[in-house]
Coordinates of C-alpha atoms in Angstrom, one line a residue:
M1 CA -7.1 -50.9 47.5
D2 CA -3.9 -50.3 47.8
S3 CA -3.8 -46.6 50.0
Q4 CA -1.4 -45.5 47.6
L5 CA -3.4 -46.2 44.6
L6 CA -6.4 -44.4 46.6
I7 CA -4.0 -41.7 47.4
R8 CA -3.8 -40.9 43.3
R9 CA -7.3 -41.1 42.7
F10 CA -8.4 -38.9 45.4
F11 CA -5.4 -36.1 44.0
L12 CA -6.5 -36.9 40.7
V13 CA -10.4 -35.8 42.0
C14 CA -9.3 -33.1 43.3
Y15 CA -7.4 -31.8 40.1
D16 CA -10.0 -32.3 38.2
A17 CA -12.4 -30.3 40.3
A18 CA -10.0 -27.3 40.3
A19 CA -10.0 -27.9 36.6
V20 CA -13.8 -27.5 36.2
V21 CA -13.5 -24.2 37.9
F22 CA -10.2 -22.8 36.0
A23 CA -11.8 -24.0 33.2
S24 CA -15.5 -22.3 33.3
I25 CA -13.6 -18.8 34.6
L26 CA -10.8 -18.6 31.8
A27 CA -14.1 -19.7 29.1
I28 CA -16.4 -16.8 29.9
A29 CA -13.3 -14.4 31.0
M30 CA -12.5 -15.0 26.6
R31 CA -15.9 -14.0 25.9
F32 CA -14.6 -10.5 27.5
D33 CA -11.4 -10.5 26.5
F34 CA -9.6 -11.3 29.9
K35 CA -11.4 -8.6 31.5
I36 CA -13.1 -9.9 34.4
N37 CA -15.1 -6.6 35.6
S38 CA -17.1 -6.8 32.1
I39 CA -18.3 -9.3 33.0
P40 CA -21.9 -9.9 33.1
T41 CA -22.9 -10.8 36.8
Q42 CA -25.9 -13.1 35.5
Y43 CA -23.2 -15.1 33.5
T44 CA -21.3 -15.2 36.9
D45 CA -24.1 -16.1 39.0
T46 CA -25.1 -19.3 36.6
M47 CA -21.9 -20.2 36.3
W48 CA -21.1 -20.3 40.1
S49 CA -24.6 -22.1 41.2
E50 CA -23.6 -24.8 38.4
L51 CA -20.7 -25.3 39.7
L52 CA -21.1 -28.4 42.0
L53 CA -23.2 -29.8 39.9
S54 CA -20.8 -29.5 36.5
V55 CA -17.9 -31.2 38.7
L56 CA -19.7 -33.9 40.1
L57 CA -21.4 -34.2 36.2
T58 CA -17.2 -34.2 35.1
V59 CA -16.1 -36.5 37.3
T60 CA -19.0 -39.3 36.7
I61 CA -18.2 -38.8 33.2
F62 CA -14.1 -39.5 33.5
T63 CA -14.9 -42.6 35.8
V64 CA -17.0 -44.0 32.9
F65 CA -13.8 -43.0 30.6
R66 CA -11.6 -44.8 33.0
M67 CA -10.0 -41.7 33.9
Y68 CA -9.2 -42.5 37.5
S69 CA -8.3 -46.3 36.6
S70 CA -5.0 -45.6 33.8
L71 CA -1.6 -46.6 34.4
W72 CA -0.8 -42.4 33.3
S73 CA 3.1 -43.2 33.8
Y74 CA 2.7 -45.5 30.8
A75 CA -0.6 -44.0 28.9
G76 CA -0.7 -44.0 25.1
T77 CA -2.9 -43.1 21.8
T78 CA -5.7 -45.4 23.7
E79 CA -5.5 -42.6 26.7
M80 CA -5.5 -39.6 24.5
I81 CA -8.5 -40.9 22.9
Y82 CA -10.6 -41.5 26.4
I83 CA -9.6 -37.9 27.4
V84 CA -10.8 -36.4 23.9
C85 CA -13.9 -38.5 23.8
A86 CA -14.7 -38.0 28.1
C87 CA -13.8 -33.6 27.4
F88 CA -16.2 -34.1 24.7
V89 CA -19.1 -35.8 26.3
V90 CA -18.5 -33.6 29.4
G91 CA -19.1 -30.3 26.7
I92 CA -22.5 -31.6 25.6
A93 CA -23.6 -32.7 29.2
N94 CA -22.5 -29.5 30.2
M95 CA -24.6 -27.2 28.1
I96 CA -27.5 -29.4 28.6
L97 CA -27.4 -29.0 32.1
F98 CA -27.0 -25.3 31.8
L99 CA -29.8 -24.8 29.2
V100 CA -32.0 -27.7 31.8
E101 CA -31.4 -25.9 35.2
A102 CA -30.9 -22.5 34.6
R103 CA -32.7 -19.5 34.6
A104 CA -31.7 -17.3 31.4
V105 CA -32.9 -13.9 31.9
Q106 CA -32.2 -12.7 28.5
G107 CA -32.0 -15.4 25.9
Y108 CA -28.9 -17.7 26.8
P109 CA -27.7 -18.7 30.3
M110 CA -24.6 -18.5 29.1
P111 CA -22.3 -16.6 26.1
R112 CA -22.5 -19.3 23.1
S113 CA -18.9 -19.2 22.7
Y114 CA -18.3 -20.6 26.6
F115 CA -20.0 -24.0 25.4
V116 CA -17.3 -23.9 22.8
S117 CA -14.2 -22.7 24.8
Y118 CA -15.1 -24.7 28.4
P119 CA -14.4 -28.4 27.1
I120 CA -11.4 -27.2 25.2
F121 CA -9.9 -25.6 28.2
L122 CA -10.7 -28.5 30.2
L123 CA -9.3 -31.0 27.9
G124 CA -6.1 -28.7 28.3
F125 CA -6.3 -28.6 31.5
T126 CA -7.0 -32.9 32.1
I127 CA -4.0 -33.3 29.1
L128 CA -1.6 -31.6 31.7
G129 CA -2.5 -33.5 35.0
R130 CA -2.5 -36.9 33.2
Y131 CA 1.3 -36.2 31.4
F132 CA 2.8 -34.0 33.6
Y133 CA 3.6 -36.7 35.6
R134 CA 4.9 -38.9 32.9
A135 CA 7.3 -36.2 31.6
V136 CA 8.6 -35.7 34.6
R137 CA 9.3 -38.9 35.1
A138 CA 10.7 -39.7 32.2
L139 CA 13.2 -36.4 32.7
K140 CA 14.1 -37.6 36.2
G141 CA 14.9 -41.4 34.2
R142 CA 17.1 -39.3 32.0
A143 CA 18.8 -37.7 34.5
A144 CA 20.1 -40.6 36.0
G145 CA 21.0 -42.5 33.2
D146 CA 23.3 -39.8 32.2
R147 CA 24.9 -40.6 35.3
T148 CA 25.3 -43.9 34.4
K149 CA 27.0 -45.7 31.8
R150 CA 24.6 -46.8 29.2
N151 CA 25.0 -48.3 25.9
N152 CA 24.4 -47.1 23.1
V153 CA 21.6 -48.3 20.9
L154 CA 21.0 -47.9 17.1
I155 CA 17.9 -49.4 16.0
I156 CA 16.7 -50.9 12.4
G157 CA 14.1 -50.4 11.2
A158 CA 11.5 -47.1 11.5
G159 CA 8.3 -49.2 11.4
S160 CA 5.5 -50.5 14.3
A161 CA 8.6 -53.1 15.7
G162 CA 11.0 -50.1 15.9
S163 CA 8.7 -47.7 17.5
A164 CA 7.4 -50.0 20.4
L165 CA 11.0 -50.8 21.0
I166 CA 12.1 -47.5 20.9
K167 CA 9.0 -46.2 23.4
E168 CA 9.8 -49.4 25.7
I169 CA 13.3 -48.4 26.3
A170 CA 12.7 -44.5 26.9
D171 CA 9.9 -45.4 29.4
S172 CA 11.6 -48.4 31.3
K173 CA 13.4 -47.8 34.0
Y174 CA 15.0 -51.4 33.7
V175 CA 16.9 -50.8 30.2
N176 CA 19.8 -49.0 30.8
K177 CA 20.2 -47.9 27.0
R178 CA 20.0 -44.5 24.9
I179 CA 18.9 -44.4 21.6
V180 CA 21.4 -42.7 19.1
G181 CA 19.2 -42.9 15.9
V182 CA 17.7 -45.0 13.5
I183 CA 18.0 -46.5 10.3
D184 CA 15.4 -47.2 7.7
D185 CA 15.9 -47.5 3.9
A186 CA 12.0 -45.8 2.8
P187 CA 12.8 -42.6 1.5
L188 CA 10.1 -40.8 2.8
K189 CA 11.3 -41.7 7.0
Q190 CA 14.8 -40.0 5.9
N191 CA 15.5 -37.0 8.2
T192 CA 12.2 -37.9 10.4
Y193 CA 11.8 -38.2 13.9
I194 CA 10.3 -40.8 15.9
H195 CA 9.5 -40.5 19.4
G196 CA 12.7 -38.2 19.5
I197 CA 14.7 -40.1 17.7
R198 CA 16.3 -39.0 14.3
V199 CA 16.0 -42.0 11.6
L200 CA 19.9 -41.2 10.2
G201 CA 20.0 -43.2 7.1
K202 CA 19.6 -46.1 5.2
S203 CA 20.9 -49.5 5.9
E204 CA 24.2 -48.9 3.3
D205 CA 25.0 -45.9 6.1
I206 CA 25.3 -48.2 8.9
P207 CA 29.1 -48.5 9.2
K208 CA 29.4 -44.7 9.5
V209 CA 26.2 -44.4 11.6
V210 CA 28.2 -46.8 14.0
E211 CA 31.4 -44.8 14.1
A212 CA 29.9 -41.5 14.3
Q213 CA 27.5 -42.2 17.3
Q214 CA 29.7 -44.6 19.5
V215 CA 27.1 -47.5 19.1
D216 CA 28.0 -50.5 21.2
E217 CA 24.9 -52.8 19.9
I218 CA 22.0 -52.7 17.5
F219 CA 18.8 -53.7 17.9
I220 CA 17.3 -55.3 14.6
A221 CA 13.5 -54.8 14.0
L222 CA 12.4 -55.9 11.1
P223 CA 10.2 -58.6 11.9
S224 CA 8.3 -59.2 8.4
A225 CA 11.9 -58.7 6.4
S226 CA 12.3 -61.8 4.7
A227 CA 15.2 -64.0 5.2
K228 CA 16.8 -62.5 2.5
E229 CA 17.1 -59.0 3.2
I230 CA 17.7 -60.4 7.1
K231 CA 20.8 -62.0 5.2
R232 CA 21.6 -58.6 3.9
V233 CA 21.0 -56.4 6.6
V234 CA 22.8 -58.6 9.1
D235 CA 25.9 -58.8 6.5
I236 CA 26.3 -55.4 7.1
C237 CA 26.0 -55.3 10.6
K238 CA 28.4 -57.7 11.5
E239 CA 31.0 -56.0 10.2
T240 CA 30.8 -53.0 13.1
G241 CA 31.8 -55.1 15.4
C242 CA 28.7 -53.8 17.5
E243 CA 26.5 -56.3 19.5
L244 CA 23.1 -57.5 17.6
K245 CA 19.4 -58.4 18.2
R246 CA 16.6 -59.1 16.5
L247 CA 13.1 -59.5 16.7
P248 CA 12.3 -63.1 16.0
G249 CA 9.5 -62.9 13.7
I250 CA 6.0 -60.7 12.8
Y251 CA 4.2 -62.6 14.6
Q252 CA 5.8 -61.1 17.8
L253 CA 4.4 -57.7 16.3
V254 CA 1.0 -58.9 15.7
N255 CA 0.3 -60.3 19.0
G256 CA 1.7 -57.0 20.5
E257 CA 4.6 -58.9 21.5
V258 CA 7.6 -56.4 20.8
S259 CA 9.5 -55.8 23.6
V260 CA 13.6 -56.2 24.9
S261 CA 13.0 -59.1 26.2
K262 CA 11.8 -60.4 23.1
L263 CA 15.1 -59.6 21.1
K264 CA 17.5 -62.7 20.8
E265 CA 20.3 -62.9 19.5
V266 CA 20.9 -63.0 15.4
D267 CA 22.6 -66.2 14.8
V268 CA 23.8 -68.4 12.0
N269 CA 20.3 -69.3 10.7
D270 CA 20.3 -65.2 9.9
L271 CA 23.1 -65.9 7.4
L272 CA 22.0 -68.5 5.8
G273 CA 19.9 -66.4 3.4
R274 CA 17.3 -68.7 2.6
E275 CA 13.3 -68.2 3.3
P276 CA 12.9 -71.5 6.0
I277 CA 11.3 -74.3 4.8
E278 CA 7.3 -74.5 4.7
V279 CA 5.6 -77.5 4.6
D280 CA 1.8 -78.0 4.5
L281 CA 1.6 -80.5 7.1
D282 CA -1.7 -80.2 8.5
S283 CA -2.7 -81.2 4.6
I284 CA -0.4 -84.5 5.0
M285 CA -0.6 -85.4 8.3
G286 CA -3.9 -87.4 8.4
Y287 CA -2.0 -90.5 9.1
V288 CA -0.6 -89.5 12.6
S289 CA -4.2 -88.0 13.5
D290 CA -6.1 -91.1 15.9
Q291 CA -3.2 -93.1 15.3
V292 CA -0.9 -94.7 18.5
V293 CA 2.5 -93.2 17.5
M294 CA 5.8 -94.3 19.3
V295 CA 9.2 -91.9 18.7
T296 CA 12.8 -93.7 19.7
G297 CA 15.1 -91.3 21.3
G298 CA 12.4 -88.9 21.9
G299 CA 14.0 -86.5 24.2
G300 CA 17.2 -86.4 21.6
S301 CA 17.4 -83.1 19.7
I302 CA 15.7 -84.6 16.1
G303 CA 13.3 -87.1 18.5
S304 CA 11.9 -84.0 20.7
E305 CA 10.7 -81.9 17.6
L306 CA 9.1 -84.9 16.2
C307 CA 7.2 -85.2 19.4
R308 CA 6.6 -81.3 19.4
Q309 CA 5.2 -81.5 15.7
I310 CA 3.1 -84.8 15.9
A311 CA 1.4 -83.8 19.3
S312 CA 0.1 -80.7 17.0
H313 CA -2.1 -83.3 14.7
H314 CA -3.9 -85.2 17.6
P315 CA -2.6 -88.4 17.6
K316 CA -4.7 -91.2 19.4
Q317 CA -1.5 -91.7 22.1
L318 CA 2.1 -90.7 21.6
V319 CA 4.6 -92.7 23.0
I320 CA 8.1 -91.5 23.7
V321 CA 10.6 -93.8 24.3
D322 CA 14.6 -92.7 25.5
I323 CA 17.1 -94.3 27.7
Y324 CA 17.9 -91.3 28.7
E325 CA 15.9 -90.0 31.8
N326 CA 16.8 -86.2 31.7
N327 CA 15.7 -85.9 28.2
A328 CA 12.7 -87.7 28.4
Y329 CA 11.7 -85.9 31.4
S330 CA 12.3 -82.6 29.9
I331 CA 10.0 -83.4 26.5
Q332 CA 7.1 -85.2 29.0
Q333 CA 6.9 -81.6 30.9
E334 CA 6.9 -79.5 28.0
L335 CA 4.2 -81.4 26.0
W336 CA 2.1 -81.6 29.7
R337 CA 2.3 -77.8 29.7
T338 CA 1.3 -77.2 25.9
H339 CA -0.4 -80.1 25.2
P340 CA -2.6 -80.9 27.9
D341 CA -5.4 -83.0 26.3
L342 CA -2.7 -85.0 24.4
N343 CA -2.6 -89.3 25.6
L344 CA 1.1 -89.2 26.4
V345 CA 3.5 -91.9 28.0
V346 CA 7.1 -91.4 28.5
L347 CA 9.2 -94.6 28.8
I348 CA 12.7 -95.0 29.8
A349 CA 14.2 -98.2 27.9
S350 CA 16.9 -98.9 25.4
V351 CA 16.6 -100.3 22.0
R352 CA 19.0 -103.0 22.5
N353 CA 16.8 -104.4 24.9
T354 CA 15.2 -107.5 22.7
K355 CA 12.3 -108.2 25.6
R356 CA 11.9 -104.5 26.6
M357 CA 11.1 -103.8 23.6
D358 CA 8.4 -107.0 23.0
D359 CA 6.6 -105.8 25.4
I360 CA 6.2 -101.8 24.7
F361 CA 5.2 -102.8 21.3
A362 CA 2.7 -105.4 22.8
E363 CA 1.2 -103.2 25.3
Y364 CA 0.9 -100.1 23.0
H365 CA 0.3 -101.7 19.5
P366 CA 1.5 -98.5 17.6
D367 CA 0.3 -98.1 14.3
I368 CA 3.5 -95.8 13.0
V369 CA 7.0 -95.5 14.5
Y370 CA 9.5 -93.3 14.2
H371 CA 13.0 -94.8 14.7
A372 CA 15.0 -91.6 16.2
A373 CA 17.2 -93.7 18.8
A374 CA 20.7 -93.6 17.6
H375 CA 24.6 -92.9 18.5
K376 CA 25.6 -90.2 16.3
H377 CA 28.6 -88.1 17.3
V378 CA 31.4 -89.2 14.7
P379 CA 34.6 -89.4 16.7
L380 CA 33.6 -90.8 19.6
M381 CA 31.8 -93.5 18.1
E382 CA 35.3 -93.8 16.1
E383 CA 36.6 -94.9 19.3
S384 CA 34.0 -97.2 20.4
P385 CA 33.2 -99.0 17.3
N386 CA 31.2 -101.7 19.0
E387 CA 29.1 -100.0 20.5
A388 CA 28.4 -98.1 17.5
V389 CA 27.1 -101.6 16.2
K390 CA 25.0 -102.4 19.7
N391 CA 23.1 -99.5 19.7
N392 CA 22.7 -98.2 16.4
V393 CA 22.8 -101.7 13.8
L394 CA 21.2 -103.6 17.0
G395 CA 19.4 -101.9 18.7
T396 CA 17.9 -101.0 15.0
W397 CA 17.5 -104.5 14.1
K398 CA 15.1 -105.3 17.3
V399 CA 12.9 -102.4 17.1
V400 CA 12.5 -103.2 13.2
K401 CA 12.1 -107.2 14.2
A402 CA 9.5 -105.9 16.7
A403 CA 7.2 -103.3 14.4
D404 CA 7.2 -106.7 12.2
R405 CA 5.9 -108.8 15.1
H406 CA 3.2 -106.6 16.0
G407 CA 2.1 -105.4 12.7
V408 CA 3.2 -101.7 12.9
K409 CA 1.5 -99.8 9.6
R410 CA 4.3 -98.1 9.2
F411 CA 8.2 -97.5 10.1
V412 CA 10.7 -94.0 9.3
M413 CA 14.3 -94.5 10.5
I414 CA 15.8 -91.5 10.7
S415 CA 19.3 -91.7 8.9
T416 CA 22.1 -89.4 7.9
D417 CA 24.1 -88.4 5.0
K418 CA 27.0 -89.6 6.8
A419 CA 26.0 -93.1 5.5
V420 CA 26.9 -92.6 1.9
N421 CA 30.5 -93.8 1.0
P422 CA 31.0 -94.0 4.8
T423 CA 34.6 -92.9 5.7
N424 CA 33.3 -93.7 9.9
I425 CA 32.1 -96.2 11.8
M426 CA 28.7 -94.1 12.7
G427 CA 27.9 -93.5 9.2
A428 CA 28.8 -97.2 8.3
T429 CA 26.7 -98.8 10.8
K430 CA 23.7 -96.2 9.8
R431 CA 23.7 -97.9 6.0
V432 CA 23.5 -101.1 7.6
C433 CA 20.2 -99.7 9.4
E434 CA 19.0 -98.9 6.1
M435 CA 19.7 -102.1 4.5
I436 CA 17.9 -103.3 7.6
I437 CA 15.2 -101.5 6.8
Q438 CA 15.1 -102.4 2.8
T439 CA 15.4 -106.2 3.7
Y440 CA 12.6 -106.3 5.9
N441 CA 10.3 -104.4 4.4
N442 CA 10.7 -107.2 1.8
R443 CA 9.5 -109.5 4.4
S444 CA 6.9 -107.6 6.3
D445 CA 3.6 -106.0 5.5
T446 CA 4.7 -103.0 8.0
E447 CA 6.3 -100.2 5.6
F448 CA 9.7 -99.6 6.2
V449 CA 11.2 -96.2 5.4
A450 CA 14.2 -94.3 5.8
V451 CA 14.8 -90.6 5.5
R452 CA 18.1 -89.3 5.6
F453 CA 19.6 -86.0 6.1
G454 CA 22.5 -83.9 6.8
N455 CA 23.3 -81.9 9.7
V456 CA 20.9 -79.6 11.4
L457 CA 21.4 -76.4 12.9
G458 CA 21.4 -76.9 16.5
S459 CA 21.5 -79.7 17.8
N460 CA 23.1 -81.8 20.0
G461 CA 26.8 -82.4 19.2
S462 CA 26.5 -79.9 16.4
V463 CA 29.1 -77.3 16.0
I464 CA 27.3 -74.5 16.4
P465 CA 26.8 -75.1 20.2
L466 CA 30.4 -75.6 20.3
F467 CA 31.8 -72.2 19.0
K468 CA 28.8 -70.4 21.1
K469 CA 30.4 -71.6 23.6
Q470 CA 34.2 -71.4 22.4
I471 CA 33.4 -67.6 22.1
E472 CA 32.0 -67.0 25.5
A473 CA 35.7 -68.5 27.2
G474 CA 37.2 -66.4 24.9
G475 CA 38.1 -68.4 22.2
P476 CA 39.6 -70.0 20.6
V477 CA 37.4 -71.4 18.2
T478 CA 38.4 -75.0 16.6
V479 CA 37.5 -75.7 13.4
T480 CA 39.0 -78.8 11.7
H481 CA 39.9 -77.7 8.6
P482 CA 39.6 -74.4 6.9
D483 CA 37.8 -76.0 3.9
I484 CA 35.2 -78.5 6.0
I485 CA 31.9 -77.9 4.2
R486 CA 28.7 -79.3 5.7
Y487 CA 24.8 -79.5 4.7
F488 CA 22.8 -77.6 7.2
M489 CA 18.9 -77.4 7.8
T490 CA 17.0 -75.9 11.1
I491 CA 15.7 -79.3 13.8
P492 CA 11.7 -77.7 12.5
E493 CA 12.8 -77.6 8.9
A494 CA 14.3 -81.2 8.7
V495 CA 11.2 -82.3 11.2
S496 CA 8.7 -81.3 8.8
L497 CA 10.3 -83.0 5.9
V498 CA 10.5 -86.3 7.8
L499 CA 6.8 -86.2 8.6
Q500 CA 6.3 -85.2 5.1
A501 CA 8.7 -88.5 3.7
G502 CA 6.7 -90.3 6.3
A503 CA 3.4 -89.4 4.6
Y504 CA 5.0 -90.3 0.5
A505 CA 6.0 -94.1 2.1
K506 CA 4.9 -96.6 0.1
G507 CA 7.6 -99.3 1.6
G508 CA 11.1 -100.0 0.7
E509 CA 12.0 -96.1 -0.1
I510 CA 15.3 -93.9 1.5
F511 CA 14.0 -90.4 1.1
V512 CA 16.8 -88.2 0.4
L513 CA 15.8 -84.2 2.2
D514 CA 16.9 -81.6 -0.4
M515 CA 19.7 -79.4 2.1
G516 CA 20.1 -76.3 0.3
E517 CA 24.1 -75.6 -1.1
P518 CA 26.7 -76.8 1.4
V519 CA 28.4 -74.0 4.0
K520 CA 31.9 -73.7 4.5
I521 CA 32.5 -74.4 8.9
L522 CA 35.4 -71.8 8.4
D523 CA 32.2 -69.0 7.6
L524 CA 30.1 -70.3 9.8
A525 CA 32.3 -69.5 13.1
T526 CA 33.7 -66.7 11.1
N527 CA 29.8 -65.5 11.2
L528 CA 29.4 -66.3 14.7
I529 CA 32.7 -64.6 15.9
K530 CA 31.5 -61.3 14.6
L531 CA 27.6 -61.5 15.2
S532 CA 29.6 -61.8 18.9
G533 CA 30.5 -58.4 18.5
H534 CA 34.2 -59.5 18.0
K535 CA 36.8 -59.3 15.5
P536 CA 38.1 -63.0 14.3
N537 CA 42.0 -63.1 14.9
E538 CA 42.1 -60.1 16.7
D539 CA 39.4 -60.8 19.5
I540 CA 38.7 -64.6 19.1
M541 CA 41.5 -66.2 17.6
I542 CA 40.2 -69.1 15.0
E543 CA 42.7 -72.3 15.6
F544 CA 42.5 -75.1 12.9
T545 CA 42.8 -78.9 14.8
G546 CA 43.0 -80.9 11.7
L547 CA 40.1 -83.5 10.2
R548 CA 39.5 -86.2 13.2
P549 CA 38.8 -89.8 13.0
G550 CA 36.1 -90.6 10.4
E551 CA 35.8 -87.0 9.1
K552 CA 35.3 -86.4 5.6
L553 CA 35.9 -82.7 4.0
Y554 CA 32.7 -82.9 2.8
E555 CA 29.6 -85.1 3.3
E556 CA 27.5 -86.8 0.2
M557 CA 23.5 -87.2 -0.2
L558 CA 23.4 -90.3 -2.6
M559 CA 25.4 -93.1 -3.7
E560 CA 26.0 -92.9 -7.7
E561 CA 23.8 -95.8 -7.9
E562 CA 21.4 -94.1 -6.1
G563 CA 19.7 -91.9 -8.7
L564 CA 16.6 -89.6 -7.7
Q565 CA 12.8 -89.9 -8.1
D566 CA 11.6 -86.9 -7.3
T567 CA 8.2 -86.5 -4.8
A568 CA 5.2 -84.1 -4.8
N569 CA 7.5 -82.0 -2.6
R570 CA 10.8 -80.7 -4.3
M571 CA 12.7 -81.1 -1.2
I572 CA 12.2 -84.7 -0.9
H573 CA 13.0 -87.3 -3.4
I574 CA 13.7 -90.9 -3.2
G575 CA 17.0 -92.0 -3.5
K576 CA 16.7 -95.8 -6.0
P577 CA 17.5 -98.8 -3.9
I578 CA 21.0 -100.4 -4.3
D579 CA 20.4 -104.1 -5.1
F580 CA 22.4 -106.8 -2.6
D581 CA 22.0 -110.4 -1.2
E582 CA 19.4 -110.0 1.3
E583 CA 19.7 -114.0 2.9
L584 CA 23.7 -113.4 3.2
F585 CA 22.8 -110.0 4.6
L586 CA 20.9 -111.6 7.3
R587 CA 23.2 -114.3 8.2
Q588 CA 26.1 -111.3 8.4
L589 CA 23.5 -110.0 11.0
D590 CA 23.0 -113.0 13.5
E591 CA 26.8 -113.5 13.1
I592 CA 27.6 -109.6 13.8
K593 CA 25.2 -110.2 16.6
D594 CA 26.9 -112.4 18.9
Y595 CA 30.5 -111.3 17.6
V596 CA 30.1 -108.2 19.3
V597 CA 29.1 -108.7 22.1
T598 CA 33.1 -110.0 22.7
E599 CA 34.5 -106.4 22.4
P600 CA 36.2 -107.7 19.4
S601 CA 38.9 -105.5 18.0
D602 CA 38.2 -105.9 14.7
I603 CA 34.4 -105.2 14.2
K604 CA 34.9 -102.0 11.8
Q605 CA 36.2 -104.3 9.4
K606 CA 33.0 -106.7 9.7
I607 CA 30.8 -103.8 9.3
Q608 CA 33.0 -103.1 5.6
Q609 CA 32.2 -106.5 4.7
M610 CA 28.5 -105.9 5.0
V611 CA 28.9 -102.6 3.1
P612 CA 31.0 -102.2 1.0
T613 CA 31.3 -98.2 -0.2
Y614 CA 32.9 -98.2 4.0
S615 CA 36.7 -96.9 3.6
I616 CA 37.8 -97.3 7.2
Q617 CA 40.6 -94.2 8.0
G618 CA 44.2 -94.9 9.6
K619 CA 44.4 -98.8 8.9

């Protein structure tokens, strides 16, 4: 055992022994109005004769109640309860000791009031000894903090989470912050104090409190608040120019994980103002359980989330295929850590390699395939259209043919809203992929379906990571056009709906996810700048760069001809398949397969012949 710890425990035992002596003297002295000379000798003799036993008894009981093994510098309610209980038990035991061991000359061996006041005095001495060090430590830390520059913090929420944050910031010597006040909308909490910190007002008072208290940071401690309520508070806070952080969710509070380290940057998700889309995957993921599931592009942002959610539903085997080794390695390490019993296979392979795909399907015999492998970056594909065709069209075709040959039960392809009336080669190639799915579904026992959705927040290549990097670099933040809008969904939301759409599949459908209301990209940029504690176009400039090649002002989720059919989930719809000449389409695929490898300059025109709704930009 550490010598310093032994010294501390020895000191506490000596202190408690002294506390027993003083508590005994004060208890009997109080009975006689603290007139020492008036105390009958029979009482003092009895007290002194039993004092050693009282000390030993007290130390023993205190040991049982962990009074020598608690970290008193972090003591809280539990330790206080232990102290009260221990002193109560000591009082009872002490009374029994005197009644059994002592020999009374007249009546009780000690005044009856002694047995009441003794444990009270002992309790006072014990609390003083345990909490005095903590008080000195807090005052010392505060004095040290006053000599250094500390950020002024305003906490939103005077509930359990706010209380825990205040306590940690006050106690920790590693957190260099000063809490200047708390905000809470509850009327009964106004002008009250929590751990010595005053509740200064309601949420509408935040701007004036920030100005009056010179607040640098705002911590939002509302883990159980709705998305709408969080958005309302964030909208108020973002105008103050303060840096914002918040606790992620109520599970942090339930698990006792409320701490400064759990705070996260407030991001644009908090500004969407809607509740997260919830899917009861447990009720519909039976089709994944005990099946061999393959995910192509399994290391990407969508593919990796597919793998995470599939791994949670007990597949017989999960086969991840990706061409990029770093991504594949990352998801492999994560799944090994989070699902140690998962039968996991991670393969480096290109969907463009016919033999490699055939060998993988022949060896692992997947029951379900999620095809997420694709080139998705619009401007880059505009510069390299042949690569878009090779990877997206031919890669998908080869995986589809392998799935057909090897009897895959269900094949789900990830598509995009950019496939609707495409204005770029990426969207056009994804539309060709949808046509491949539709064609092969009519010729195969495999159920081929596609799921189409818009942008996902935080995915590789999305605007949010780009904006954050630009803000960290001091700007400017670049927006292509002031009126450009996009549909947004979080990655887990989109993937949950993809998995549920897979459960609905009967073959041939193009599932369309309801992405909610569109969001202006300019608003995203402005809000992210504000959430970072800066003023748009003052601290961080916003520049408009013009639409990039193949980029639309807005994306469409459906072509007019498709219409909509509802499913059991109001967020998932089915687009009516568009009829086309499938024999002609297959001949065009054969032609494009041989033509694209010659690196032609007119590949966009060839794709337009296959996708008449494709409008080539900059011709």
